[in-house]
PDB file of C-alpha atoms and ligand atoms in Angstrom:
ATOM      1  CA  UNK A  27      68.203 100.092 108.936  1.00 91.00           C
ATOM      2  CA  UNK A  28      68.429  96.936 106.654  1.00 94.00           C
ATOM      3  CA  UNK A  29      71.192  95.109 108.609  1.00 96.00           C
ATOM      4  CA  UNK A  30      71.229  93.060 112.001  1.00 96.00           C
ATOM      5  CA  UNK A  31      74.409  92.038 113.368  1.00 96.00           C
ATOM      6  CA  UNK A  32      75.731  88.668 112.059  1.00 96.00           C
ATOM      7  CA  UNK A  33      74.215  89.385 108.488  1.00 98.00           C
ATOM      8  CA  UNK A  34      76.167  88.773 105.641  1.00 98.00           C
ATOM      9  CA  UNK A  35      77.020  92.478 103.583  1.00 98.00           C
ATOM     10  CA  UNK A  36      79.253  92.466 100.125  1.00 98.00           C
ATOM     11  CA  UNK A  37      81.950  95.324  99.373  1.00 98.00           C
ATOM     12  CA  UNK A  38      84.237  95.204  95.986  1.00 98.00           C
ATOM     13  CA  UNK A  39      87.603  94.222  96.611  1.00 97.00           C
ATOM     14  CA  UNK A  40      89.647  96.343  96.206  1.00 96.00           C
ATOM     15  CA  UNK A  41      87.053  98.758  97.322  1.00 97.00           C
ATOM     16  CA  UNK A  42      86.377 102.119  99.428  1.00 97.00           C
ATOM     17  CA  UNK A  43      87.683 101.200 103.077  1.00 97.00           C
ATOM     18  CA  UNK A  44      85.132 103.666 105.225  1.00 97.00           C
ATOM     19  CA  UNK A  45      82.339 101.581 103.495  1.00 97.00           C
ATOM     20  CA  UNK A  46      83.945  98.719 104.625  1.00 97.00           C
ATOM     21  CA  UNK A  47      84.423  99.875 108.233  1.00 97.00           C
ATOM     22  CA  UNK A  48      81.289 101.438 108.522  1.00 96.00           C
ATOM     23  CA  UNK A  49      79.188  97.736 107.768  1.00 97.00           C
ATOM     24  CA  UNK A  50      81.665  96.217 110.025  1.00 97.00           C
ATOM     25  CA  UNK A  51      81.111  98.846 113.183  1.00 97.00           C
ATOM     26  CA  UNK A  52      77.583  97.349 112.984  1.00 96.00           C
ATOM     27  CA  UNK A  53      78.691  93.800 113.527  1.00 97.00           C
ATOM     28  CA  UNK A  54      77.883  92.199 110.053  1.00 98.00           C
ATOM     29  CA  UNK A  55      80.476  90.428 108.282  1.00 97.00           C
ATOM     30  CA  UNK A  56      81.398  91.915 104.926  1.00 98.00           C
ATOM     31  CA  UNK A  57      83.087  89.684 102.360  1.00 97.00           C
ATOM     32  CA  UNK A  58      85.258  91.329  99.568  1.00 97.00           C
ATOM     33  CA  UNK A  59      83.855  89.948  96.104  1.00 97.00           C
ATOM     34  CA  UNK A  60      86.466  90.698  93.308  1.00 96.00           C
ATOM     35  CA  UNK A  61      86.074  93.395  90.291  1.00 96.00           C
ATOM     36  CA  UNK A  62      86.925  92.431  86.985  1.00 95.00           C
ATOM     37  CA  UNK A  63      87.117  94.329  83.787  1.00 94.00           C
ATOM     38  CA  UNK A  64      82.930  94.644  83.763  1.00 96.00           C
ATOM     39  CA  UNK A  65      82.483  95.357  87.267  1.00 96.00           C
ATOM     40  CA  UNK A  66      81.755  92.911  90.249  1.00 98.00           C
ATOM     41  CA  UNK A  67      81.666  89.512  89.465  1.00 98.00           C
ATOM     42  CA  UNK A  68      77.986  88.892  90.132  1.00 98.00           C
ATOM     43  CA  UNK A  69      79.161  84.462  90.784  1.00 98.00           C
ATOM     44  CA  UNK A  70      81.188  85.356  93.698  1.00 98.00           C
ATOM     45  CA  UNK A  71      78.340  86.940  95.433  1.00 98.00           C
ATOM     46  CA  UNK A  72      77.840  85.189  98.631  1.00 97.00           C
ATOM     47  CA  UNK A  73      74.214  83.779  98.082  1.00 95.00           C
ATOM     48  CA  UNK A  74      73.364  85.050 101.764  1.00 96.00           C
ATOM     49  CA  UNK A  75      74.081  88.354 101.175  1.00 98.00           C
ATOM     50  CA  UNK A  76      71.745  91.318 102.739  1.00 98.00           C
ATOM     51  CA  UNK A  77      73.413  93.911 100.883  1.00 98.00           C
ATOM     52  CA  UNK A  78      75.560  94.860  98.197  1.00 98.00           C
ATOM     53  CA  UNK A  79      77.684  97.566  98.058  1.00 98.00           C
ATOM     54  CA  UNK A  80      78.759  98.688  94.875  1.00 98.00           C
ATOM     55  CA  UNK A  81      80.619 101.790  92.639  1.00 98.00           C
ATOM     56  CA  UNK A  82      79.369 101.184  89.226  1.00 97.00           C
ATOM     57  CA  UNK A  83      79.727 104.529  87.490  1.00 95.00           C
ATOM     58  CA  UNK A  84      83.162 104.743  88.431  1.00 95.00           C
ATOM     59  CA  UNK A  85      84.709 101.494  90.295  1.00 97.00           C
ATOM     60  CA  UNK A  86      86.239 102.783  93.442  1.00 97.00           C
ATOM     61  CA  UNK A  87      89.483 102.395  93.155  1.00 97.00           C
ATOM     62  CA  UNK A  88      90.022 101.244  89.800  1.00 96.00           C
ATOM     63  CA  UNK A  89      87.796 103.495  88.218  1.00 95.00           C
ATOM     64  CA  UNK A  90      86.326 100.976  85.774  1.00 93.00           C
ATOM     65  CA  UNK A  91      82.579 101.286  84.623  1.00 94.00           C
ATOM     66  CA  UNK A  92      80.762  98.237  85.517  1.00 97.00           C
ATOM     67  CA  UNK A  93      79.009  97.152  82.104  1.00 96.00           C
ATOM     68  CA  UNK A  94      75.555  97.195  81.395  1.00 97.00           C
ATOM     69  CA  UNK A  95      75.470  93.555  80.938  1.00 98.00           C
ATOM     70  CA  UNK A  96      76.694  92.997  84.429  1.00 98.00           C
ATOM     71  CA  UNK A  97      74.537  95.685  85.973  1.00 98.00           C
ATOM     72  CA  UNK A  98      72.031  93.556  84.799  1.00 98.00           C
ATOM     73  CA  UNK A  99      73.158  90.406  85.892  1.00 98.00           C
ATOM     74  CA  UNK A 100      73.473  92.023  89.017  1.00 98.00           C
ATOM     75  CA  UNK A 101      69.942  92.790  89.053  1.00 98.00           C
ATOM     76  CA  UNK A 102      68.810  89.499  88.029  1.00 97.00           C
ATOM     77  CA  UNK A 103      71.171  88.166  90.793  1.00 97.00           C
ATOM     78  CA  UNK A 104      69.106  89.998  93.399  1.00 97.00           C
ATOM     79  CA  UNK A 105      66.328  89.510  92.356  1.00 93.00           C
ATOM     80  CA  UNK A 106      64.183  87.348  94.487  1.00 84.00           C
ATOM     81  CA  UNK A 107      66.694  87.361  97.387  1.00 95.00           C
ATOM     82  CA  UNK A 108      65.647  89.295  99.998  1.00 95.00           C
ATOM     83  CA  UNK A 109      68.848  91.854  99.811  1.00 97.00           C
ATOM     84  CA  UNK A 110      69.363  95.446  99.053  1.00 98.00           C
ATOM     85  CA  UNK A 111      71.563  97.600  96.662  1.00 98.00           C
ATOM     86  CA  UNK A 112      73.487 100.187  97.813  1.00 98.00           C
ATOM     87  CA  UNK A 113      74.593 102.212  94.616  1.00 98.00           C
ATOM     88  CA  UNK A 114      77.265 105.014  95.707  1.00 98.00           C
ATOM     89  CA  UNK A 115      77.794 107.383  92.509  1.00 97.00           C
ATOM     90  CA  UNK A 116      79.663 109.629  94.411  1.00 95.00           C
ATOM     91  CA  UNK A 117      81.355 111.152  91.623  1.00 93.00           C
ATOM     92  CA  UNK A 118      79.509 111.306  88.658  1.00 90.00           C
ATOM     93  CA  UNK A 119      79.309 114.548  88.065  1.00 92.00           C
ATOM     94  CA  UNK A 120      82.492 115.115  87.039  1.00 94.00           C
ATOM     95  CA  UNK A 121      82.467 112.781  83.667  1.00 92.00           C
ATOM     96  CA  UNK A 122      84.610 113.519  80.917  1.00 91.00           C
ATOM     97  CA  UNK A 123      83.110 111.155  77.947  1.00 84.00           C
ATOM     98  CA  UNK A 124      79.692 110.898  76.454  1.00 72.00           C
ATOM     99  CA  UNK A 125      76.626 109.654  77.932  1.00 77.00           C
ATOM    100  CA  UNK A 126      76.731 107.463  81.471  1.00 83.00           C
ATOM    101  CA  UNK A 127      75.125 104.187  81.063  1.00 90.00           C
ATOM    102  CA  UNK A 128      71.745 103.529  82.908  1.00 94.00           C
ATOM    103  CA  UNK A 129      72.188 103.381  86.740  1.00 97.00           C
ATOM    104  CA  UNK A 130      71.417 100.855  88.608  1.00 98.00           C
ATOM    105  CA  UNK A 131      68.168 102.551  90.300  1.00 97.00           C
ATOM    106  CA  UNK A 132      66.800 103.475  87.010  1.00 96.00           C
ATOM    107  CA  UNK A 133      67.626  99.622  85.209  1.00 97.00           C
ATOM    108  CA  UNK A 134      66.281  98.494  88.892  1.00 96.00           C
ATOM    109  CA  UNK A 135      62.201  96.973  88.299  1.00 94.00           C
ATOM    110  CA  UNK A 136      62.042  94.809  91.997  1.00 93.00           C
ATOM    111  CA  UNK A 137      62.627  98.424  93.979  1.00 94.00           C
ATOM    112  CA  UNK A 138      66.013  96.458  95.171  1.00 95.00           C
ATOM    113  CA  UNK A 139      68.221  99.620  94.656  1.00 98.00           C
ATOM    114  CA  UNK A 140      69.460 102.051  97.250  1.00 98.00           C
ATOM    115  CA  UNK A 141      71.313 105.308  95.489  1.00 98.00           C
ATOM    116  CA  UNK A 142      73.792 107.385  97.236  1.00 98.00           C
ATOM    117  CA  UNK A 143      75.091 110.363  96.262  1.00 97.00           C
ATOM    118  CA  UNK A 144      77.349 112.764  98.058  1.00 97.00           C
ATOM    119  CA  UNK A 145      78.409 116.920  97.668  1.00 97.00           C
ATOM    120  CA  UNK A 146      82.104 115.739  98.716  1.00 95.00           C
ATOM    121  CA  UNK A 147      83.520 115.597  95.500  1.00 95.00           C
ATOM    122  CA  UNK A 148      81.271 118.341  93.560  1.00 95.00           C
ATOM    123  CA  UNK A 149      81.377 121.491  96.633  1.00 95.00           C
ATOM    124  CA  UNK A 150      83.637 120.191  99.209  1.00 92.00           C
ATOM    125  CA  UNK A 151      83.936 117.456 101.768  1.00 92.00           C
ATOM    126  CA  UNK A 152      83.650 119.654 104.874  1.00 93.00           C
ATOM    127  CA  UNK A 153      80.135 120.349 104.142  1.00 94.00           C
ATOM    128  CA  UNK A 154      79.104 116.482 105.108  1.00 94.00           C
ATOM    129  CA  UNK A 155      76.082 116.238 102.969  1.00 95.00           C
ATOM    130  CA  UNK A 156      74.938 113.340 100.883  1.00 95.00           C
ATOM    131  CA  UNK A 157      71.510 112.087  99.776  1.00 95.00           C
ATOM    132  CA  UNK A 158      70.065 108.871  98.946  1.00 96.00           C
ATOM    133  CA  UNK A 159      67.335 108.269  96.446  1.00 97.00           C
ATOM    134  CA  UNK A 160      65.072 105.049  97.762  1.00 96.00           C
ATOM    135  CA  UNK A 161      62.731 102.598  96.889  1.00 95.00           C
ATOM    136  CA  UNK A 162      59.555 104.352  97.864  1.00 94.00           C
ATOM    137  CA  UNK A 163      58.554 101.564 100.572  1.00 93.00           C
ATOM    138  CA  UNK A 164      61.706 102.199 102.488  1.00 95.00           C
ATOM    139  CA  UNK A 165      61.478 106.035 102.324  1.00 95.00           C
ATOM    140  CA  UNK A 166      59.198 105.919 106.030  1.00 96.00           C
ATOM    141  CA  UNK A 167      61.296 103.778 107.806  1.00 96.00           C
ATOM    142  CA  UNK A 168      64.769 106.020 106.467  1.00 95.00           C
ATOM    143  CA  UNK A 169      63.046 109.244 107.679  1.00 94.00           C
ATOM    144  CA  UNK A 170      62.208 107.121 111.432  1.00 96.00           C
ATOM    145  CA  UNK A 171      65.848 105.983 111.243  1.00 94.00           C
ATOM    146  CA  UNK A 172      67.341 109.960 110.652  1.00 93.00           C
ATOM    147  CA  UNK A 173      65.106 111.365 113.231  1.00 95.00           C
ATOM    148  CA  UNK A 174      66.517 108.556 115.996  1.00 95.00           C
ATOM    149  CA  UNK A 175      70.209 108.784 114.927  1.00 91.00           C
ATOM    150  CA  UNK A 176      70.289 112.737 115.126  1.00 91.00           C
ATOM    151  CA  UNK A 177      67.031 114.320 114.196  1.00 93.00           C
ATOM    152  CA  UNK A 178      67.998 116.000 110.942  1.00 91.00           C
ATOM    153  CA  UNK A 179      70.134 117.108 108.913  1.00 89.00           C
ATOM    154  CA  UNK A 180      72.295 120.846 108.415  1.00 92.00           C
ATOM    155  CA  UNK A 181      68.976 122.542 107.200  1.00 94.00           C
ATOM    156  CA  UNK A 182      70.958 125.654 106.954  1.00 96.00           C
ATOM    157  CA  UNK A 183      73.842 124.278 104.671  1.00 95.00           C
ATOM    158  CA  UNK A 184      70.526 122.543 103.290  1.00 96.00           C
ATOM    159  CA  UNK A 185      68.896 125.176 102.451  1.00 97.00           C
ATOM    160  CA  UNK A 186      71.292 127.252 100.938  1.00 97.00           C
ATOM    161  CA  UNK A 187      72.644 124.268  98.438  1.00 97.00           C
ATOM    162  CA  UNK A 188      68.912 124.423  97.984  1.00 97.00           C
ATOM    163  CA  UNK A 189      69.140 127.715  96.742  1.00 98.00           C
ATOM    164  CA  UNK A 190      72.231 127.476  94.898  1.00 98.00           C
ATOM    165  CA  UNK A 191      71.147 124.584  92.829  1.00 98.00           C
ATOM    166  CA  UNK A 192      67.692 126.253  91.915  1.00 98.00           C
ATOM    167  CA  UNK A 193      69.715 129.343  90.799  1.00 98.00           C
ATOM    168  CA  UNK A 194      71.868 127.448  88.576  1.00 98.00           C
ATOM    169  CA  UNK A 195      75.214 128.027  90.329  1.00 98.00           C
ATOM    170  CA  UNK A 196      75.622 124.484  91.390  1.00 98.00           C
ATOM    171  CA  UNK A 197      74.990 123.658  87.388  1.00 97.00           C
ATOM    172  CA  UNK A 198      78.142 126.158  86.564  1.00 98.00           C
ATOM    173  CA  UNK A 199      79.787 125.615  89.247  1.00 97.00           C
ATOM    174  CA  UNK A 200      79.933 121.806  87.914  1.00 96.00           C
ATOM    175  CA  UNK A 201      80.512 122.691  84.552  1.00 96.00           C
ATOM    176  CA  UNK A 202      83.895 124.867  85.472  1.00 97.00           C
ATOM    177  CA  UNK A 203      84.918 122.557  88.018  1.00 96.00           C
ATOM    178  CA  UNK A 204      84.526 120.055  85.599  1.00 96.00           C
ATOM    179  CA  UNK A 205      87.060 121.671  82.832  1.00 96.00           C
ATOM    180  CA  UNK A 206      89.283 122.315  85.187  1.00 96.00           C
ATOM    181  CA  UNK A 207      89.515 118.347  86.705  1.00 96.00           C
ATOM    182  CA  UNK A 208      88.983 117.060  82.935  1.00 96.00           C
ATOM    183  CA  UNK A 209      92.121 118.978  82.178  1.00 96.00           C
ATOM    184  CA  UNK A 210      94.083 117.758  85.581  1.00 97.00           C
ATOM    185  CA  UNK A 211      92.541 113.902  84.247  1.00 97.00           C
ATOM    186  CA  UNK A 212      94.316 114.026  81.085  1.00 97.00           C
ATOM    187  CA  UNK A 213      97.324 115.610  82.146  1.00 97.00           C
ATOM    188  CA  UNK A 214      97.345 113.201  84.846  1.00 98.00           C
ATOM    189  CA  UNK A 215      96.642 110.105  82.711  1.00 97.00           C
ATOM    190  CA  UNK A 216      99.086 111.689  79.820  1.00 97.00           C
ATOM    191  CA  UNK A 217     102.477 111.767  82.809  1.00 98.00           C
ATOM    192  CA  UNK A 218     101.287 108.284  83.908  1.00 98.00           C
ATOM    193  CA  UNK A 219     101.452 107.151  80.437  1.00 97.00           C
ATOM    194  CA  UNK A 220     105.040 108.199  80.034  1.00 97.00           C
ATOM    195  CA  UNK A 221     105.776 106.086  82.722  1.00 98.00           C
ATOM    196  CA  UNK A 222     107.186 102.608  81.592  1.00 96.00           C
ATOM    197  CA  UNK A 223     106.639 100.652  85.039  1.00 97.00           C
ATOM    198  CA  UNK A 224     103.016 101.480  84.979  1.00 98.00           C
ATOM    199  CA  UNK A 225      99.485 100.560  82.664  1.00 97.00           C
ATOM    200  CA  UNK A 226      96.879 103.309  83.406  1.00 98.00           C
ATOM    201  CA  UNK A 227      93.632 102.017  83.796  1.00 96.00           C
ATOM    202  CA  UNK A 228      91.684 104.221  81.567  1.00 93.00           C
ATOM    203  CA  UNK A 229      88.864 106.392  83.227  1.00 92.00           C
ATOM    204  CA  UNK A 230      86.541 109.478  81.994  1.00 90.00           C
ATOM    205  CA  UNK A 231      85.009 110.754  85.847  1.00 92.00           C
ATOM    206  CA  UNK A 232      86.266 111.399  88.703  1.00 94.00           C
ATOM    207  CA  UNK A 233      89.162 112.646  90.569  1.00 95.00           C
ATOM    208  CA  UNK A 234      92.046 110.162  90.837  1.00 97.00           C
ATOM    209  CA  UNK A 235      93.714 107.481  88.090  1.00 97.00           C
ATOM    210  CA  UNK A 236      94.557 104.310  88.904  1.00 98.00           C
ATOM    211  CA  UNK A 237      97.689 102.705  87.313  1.00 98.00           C
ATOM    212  CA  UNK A 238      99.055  99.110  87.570  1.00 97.00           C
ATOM    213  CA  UNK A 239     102.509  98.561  88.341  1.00 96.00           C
ATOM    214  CA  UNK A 240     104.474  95.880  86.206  1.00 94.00           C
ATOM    215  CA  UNK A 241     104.950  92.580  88.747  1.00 91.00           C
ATOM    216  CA  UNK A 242     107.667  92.071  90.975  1.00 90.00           C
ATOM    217  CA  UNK A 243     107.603  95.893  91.576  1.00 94.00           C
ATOM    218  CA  UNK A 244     106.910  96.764  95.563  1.00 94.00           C
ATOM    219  CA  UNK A 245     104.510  99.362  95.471  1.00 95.00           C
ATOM    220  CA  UNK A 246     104.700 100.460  99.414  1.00 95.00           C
ATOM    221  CA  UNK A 247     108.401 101.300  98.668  1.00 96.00           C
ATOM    222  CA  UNK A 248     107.744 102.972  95.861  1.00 97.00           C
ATOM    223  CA  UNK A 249     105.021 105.453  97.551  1.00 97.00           C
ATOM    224  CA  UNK A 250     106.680 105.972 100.347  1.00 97.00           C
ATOM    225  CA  UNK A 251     109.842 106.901  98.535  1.00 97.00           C
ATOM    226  CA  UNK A 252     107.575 109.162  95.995  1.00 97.00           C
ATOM    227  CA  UNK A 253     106.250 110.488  99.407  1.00 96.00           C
ATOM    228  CA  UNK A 254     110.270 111.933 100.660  1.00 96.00           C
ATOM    229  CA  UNK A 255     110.366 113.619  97.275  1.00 93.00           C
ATOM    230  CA  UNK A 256     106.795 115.167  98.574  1.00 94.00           C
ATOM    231  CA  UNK A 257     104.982 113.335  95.820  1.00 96.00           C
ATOM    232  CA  UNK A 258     102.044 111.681  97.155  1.00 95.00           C
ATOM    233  CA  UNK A 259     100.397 108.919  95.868  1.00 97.00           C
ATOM    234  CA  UNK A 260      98.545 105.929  97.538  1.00 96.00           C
ATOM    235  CA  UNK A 261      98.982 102.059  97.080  1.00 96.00           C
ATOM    236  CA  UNK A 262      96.152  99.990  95.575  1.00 96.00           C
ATOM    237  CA  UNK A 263      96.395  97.746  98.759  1.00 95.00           C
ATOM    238  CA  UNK A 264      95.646 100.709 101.109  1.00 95.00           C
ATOM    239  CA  UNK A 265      92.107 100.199  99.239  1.00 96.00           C
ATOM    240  CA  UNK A 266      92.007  96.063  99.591  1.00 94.00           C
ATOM    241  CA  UNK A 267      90.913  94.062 102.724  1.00 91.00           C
ATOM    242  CA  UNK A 268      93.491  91.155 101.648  1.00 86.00           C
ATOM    243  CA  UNK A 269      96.636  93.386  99.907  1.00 79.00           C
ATOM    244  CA  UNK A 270      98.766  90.508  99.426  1.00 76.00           C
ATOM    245  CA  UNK A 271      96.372  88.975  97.278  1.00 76.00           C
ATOM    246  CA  UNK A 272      96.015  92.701  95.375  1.00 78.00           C
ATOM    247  CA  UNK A 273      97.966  92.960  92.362  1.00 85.00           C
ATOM    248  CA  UNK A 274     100.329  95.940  92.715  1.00 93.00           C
ATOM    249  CA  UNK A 275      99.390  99.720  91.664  1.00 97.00           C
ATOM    250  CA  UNK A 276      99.214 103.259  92.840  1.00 98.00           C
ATOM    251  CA  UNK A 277      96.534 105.656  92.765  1.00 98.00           C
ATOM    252  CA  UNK A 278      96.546 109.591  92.217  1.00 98.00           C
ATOM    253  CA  UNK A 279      94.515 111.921  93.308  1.00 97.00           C
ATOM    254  CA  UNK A 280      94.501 115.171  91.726  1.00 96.00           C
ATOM    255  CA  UNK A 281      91.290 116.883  93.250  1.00 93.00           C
ATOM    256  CA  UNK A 282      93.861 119.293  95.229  1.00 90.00           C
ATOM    257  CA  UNK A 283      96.607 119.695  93.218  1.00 93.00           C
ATOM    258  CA  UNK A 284      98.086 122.679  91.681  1.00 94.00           C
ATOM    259  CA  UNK A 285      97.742 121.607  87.255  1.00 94.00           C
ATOM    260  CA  UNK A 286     101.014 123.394  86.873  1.00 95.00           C
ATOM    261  CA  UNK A 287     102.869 120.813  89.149  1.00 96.00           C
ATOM    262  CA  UNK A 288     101.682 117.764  87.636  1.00 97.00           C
ATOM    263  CA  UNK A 289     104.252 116.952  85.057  1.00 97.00           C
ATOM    264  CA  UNK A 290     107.090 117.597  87.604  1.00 97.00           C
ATOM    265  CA  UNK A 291     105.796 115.541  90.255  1.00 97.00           C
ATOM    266  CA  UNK A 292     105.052 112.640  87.981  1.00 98.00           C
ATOM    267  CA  UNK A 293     108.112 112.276  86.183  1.00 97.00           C
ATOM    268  CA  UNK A 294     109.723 112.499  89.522  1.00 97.00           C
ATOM    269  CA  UNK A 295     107.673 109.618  90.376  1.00 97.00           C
ATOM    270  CA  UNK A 296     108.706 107.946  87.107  1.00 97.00           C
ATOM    271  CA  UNK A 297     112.513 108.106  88.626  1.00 97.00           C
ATOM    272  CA  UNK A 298     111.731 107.298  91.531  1.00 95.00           C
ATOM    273  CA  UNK A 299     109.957 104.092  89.898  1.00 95.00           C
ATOM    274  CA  UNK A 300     113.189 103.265  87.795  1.00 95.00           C
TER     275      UNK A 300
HETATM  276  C1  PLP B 430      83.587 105.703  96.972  1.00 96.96           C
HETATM  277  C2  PLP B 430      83.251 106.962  97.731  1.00 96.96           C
HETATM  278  N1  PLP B 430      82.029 107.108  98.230  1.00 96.96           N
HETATM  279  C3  PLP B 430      81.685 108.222  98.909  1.00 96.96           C
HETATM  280  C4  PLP B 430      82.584 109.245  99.100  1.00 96.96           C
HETATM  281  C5  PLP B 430      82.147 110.480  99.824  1.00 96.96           C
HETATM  282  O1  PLP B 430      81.771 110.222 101.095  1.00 96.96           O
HETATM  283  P1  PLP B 430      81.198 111.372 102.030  1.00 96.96           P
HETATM  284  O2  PLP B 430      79.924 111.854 101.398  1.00 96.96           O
HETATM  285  O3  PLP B 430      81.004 110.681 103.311  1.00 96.96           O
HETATM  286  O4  PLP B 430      82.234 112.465 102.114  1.00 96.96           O
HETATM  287  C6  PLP B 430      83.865 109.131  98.604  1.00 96.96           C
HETATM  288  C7  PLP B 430      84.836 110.218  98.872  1.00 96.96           C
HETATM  289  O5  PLP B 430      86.014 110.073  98.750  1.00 96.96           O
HETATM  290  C8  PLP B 430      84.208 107.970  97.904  1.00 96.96           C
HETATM  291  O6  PLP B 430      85.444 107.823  97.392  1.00 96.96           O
END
């Protein structure tokens, strides 16, 4: 809705690919700005940018949290440019620490900020429903865009999340889910750790750790060999638009794996490493 072809549209590098291939389908070119410890560095921003595509609760891959300073430099970056935010916290309800910082939609005062959320991670991907929260002069023009790209959504899946959410279930359902993850998370983090090769990037959300692998270690070998021994685990590159200039790392997921196989399959990964 914001974009014409030949506009200019940021992603993080390393970042999530289907964002990236979903700006591109629509003929924009999307430059890769780089993540640092904070979150995206807000310099690097191409100054023509339209949009800005961003994971701040939980950096996708990494799984950093972008800072509060930088949110806000981010905000004061956009802030007479004539460019939107897209804010995709598509995980956040899983969080296994104290309070979240401020998103970017509520720190947002210039009605800049697009927020996407998604039922992927929380129920399950099959059921293909998200939600966005908008800046209330866009909200016309998103509801004319929905009705010409397929009328509407599942109203019956719609309608009875509806109902599960007002009855509370979603709330437990979150809240065991969440136990159950925060458990897999520090196991998870715990195996990595005994791993020599590798620095976990410490995270509190979400559903995969991210670990770097010490240089001159080749990380495609190493996950495809993990892979044979039917442990699977993804390069950081698959997740960069330029891997060669990625540093080396792996990342687990662990929102579909059995907790009692954890330990085994990562120190078989740790062998396979050494
Ligand atoms: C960064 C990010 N955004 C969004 C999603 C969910 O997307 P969807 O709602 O299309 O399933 C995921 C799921 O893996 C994700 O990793």
């Amino acid at each position: 809705m914001l974009l014409r072809p030949g506009d200019v549209v940021a992603v993080e590098e390393p970042g999530y690919p289907p964002a990236r291939r979903l700006f591109t389908s629509l003929g924009v070119r999307v430059t890769g700005v780089p993540v640092d410890a904070e979150g995206l560095v807000v310099p690097e921003l191409p100054d023509r940018a339209k949009l800005v595509y961003v994971t701040p609760s939980h950096q996708f891959p990494l799984g950093r949290v972008m800072s509060l300073a930088r949110r806000q430099e981010l905000l004061e970056w956009a802030g007479s440019r004539p460019v939107a935010i897209v804010e995709d916290d598509y995980d956040s309800e899983f969080r296994f620490s104290a309070r979240p910082l401020e998103p970017l939609c509520t720190l947002d005062r210039g009605g800049r900020v697009l927020y996407v959320g998604t039922f992927s991670k929380s129920m399950v991907p099959a059921m293909r429903t998200g939600f966005v929260l908008a800046p209330p002069g866009l909200r016309p023009a998103l509801v004319a865009a929905r009705q010409l790209s397929d009328a509407h959504g599942q109203t019956a899946v719609q309608a009875a999340l509806a109902r599960f959410i007002e009855e509370g279930l979603f709330a437990r359902h979150v809240r065991r889910a969440g136990r159950e993850y925060q458990d897999r998370h520090a196991r998870v983090t715990a195996a990595l750790g005994r791993i020599p090769a590798l620095d976990v990037i410490p995270t509190a959300a979400g559903l995969h750790v991210t670990a770097m692998l010490r240089p001159g270690l080749d990380s495609s070998r190493i996950a495809a060999a993990a892979r044979r021994d039917g442990v699977a685990v993804e390069e950081l590159a698959a997740y960069a638009e330029q891997p060669s200039r990625t540093a080396s790392g792996l990342v687990v997921g662990f929102g579909a794996v059995d907790p009692e196989l954890i330990e085994e399959g990562l120190a078989l990964l740790g062998r396979t490493i050494a």
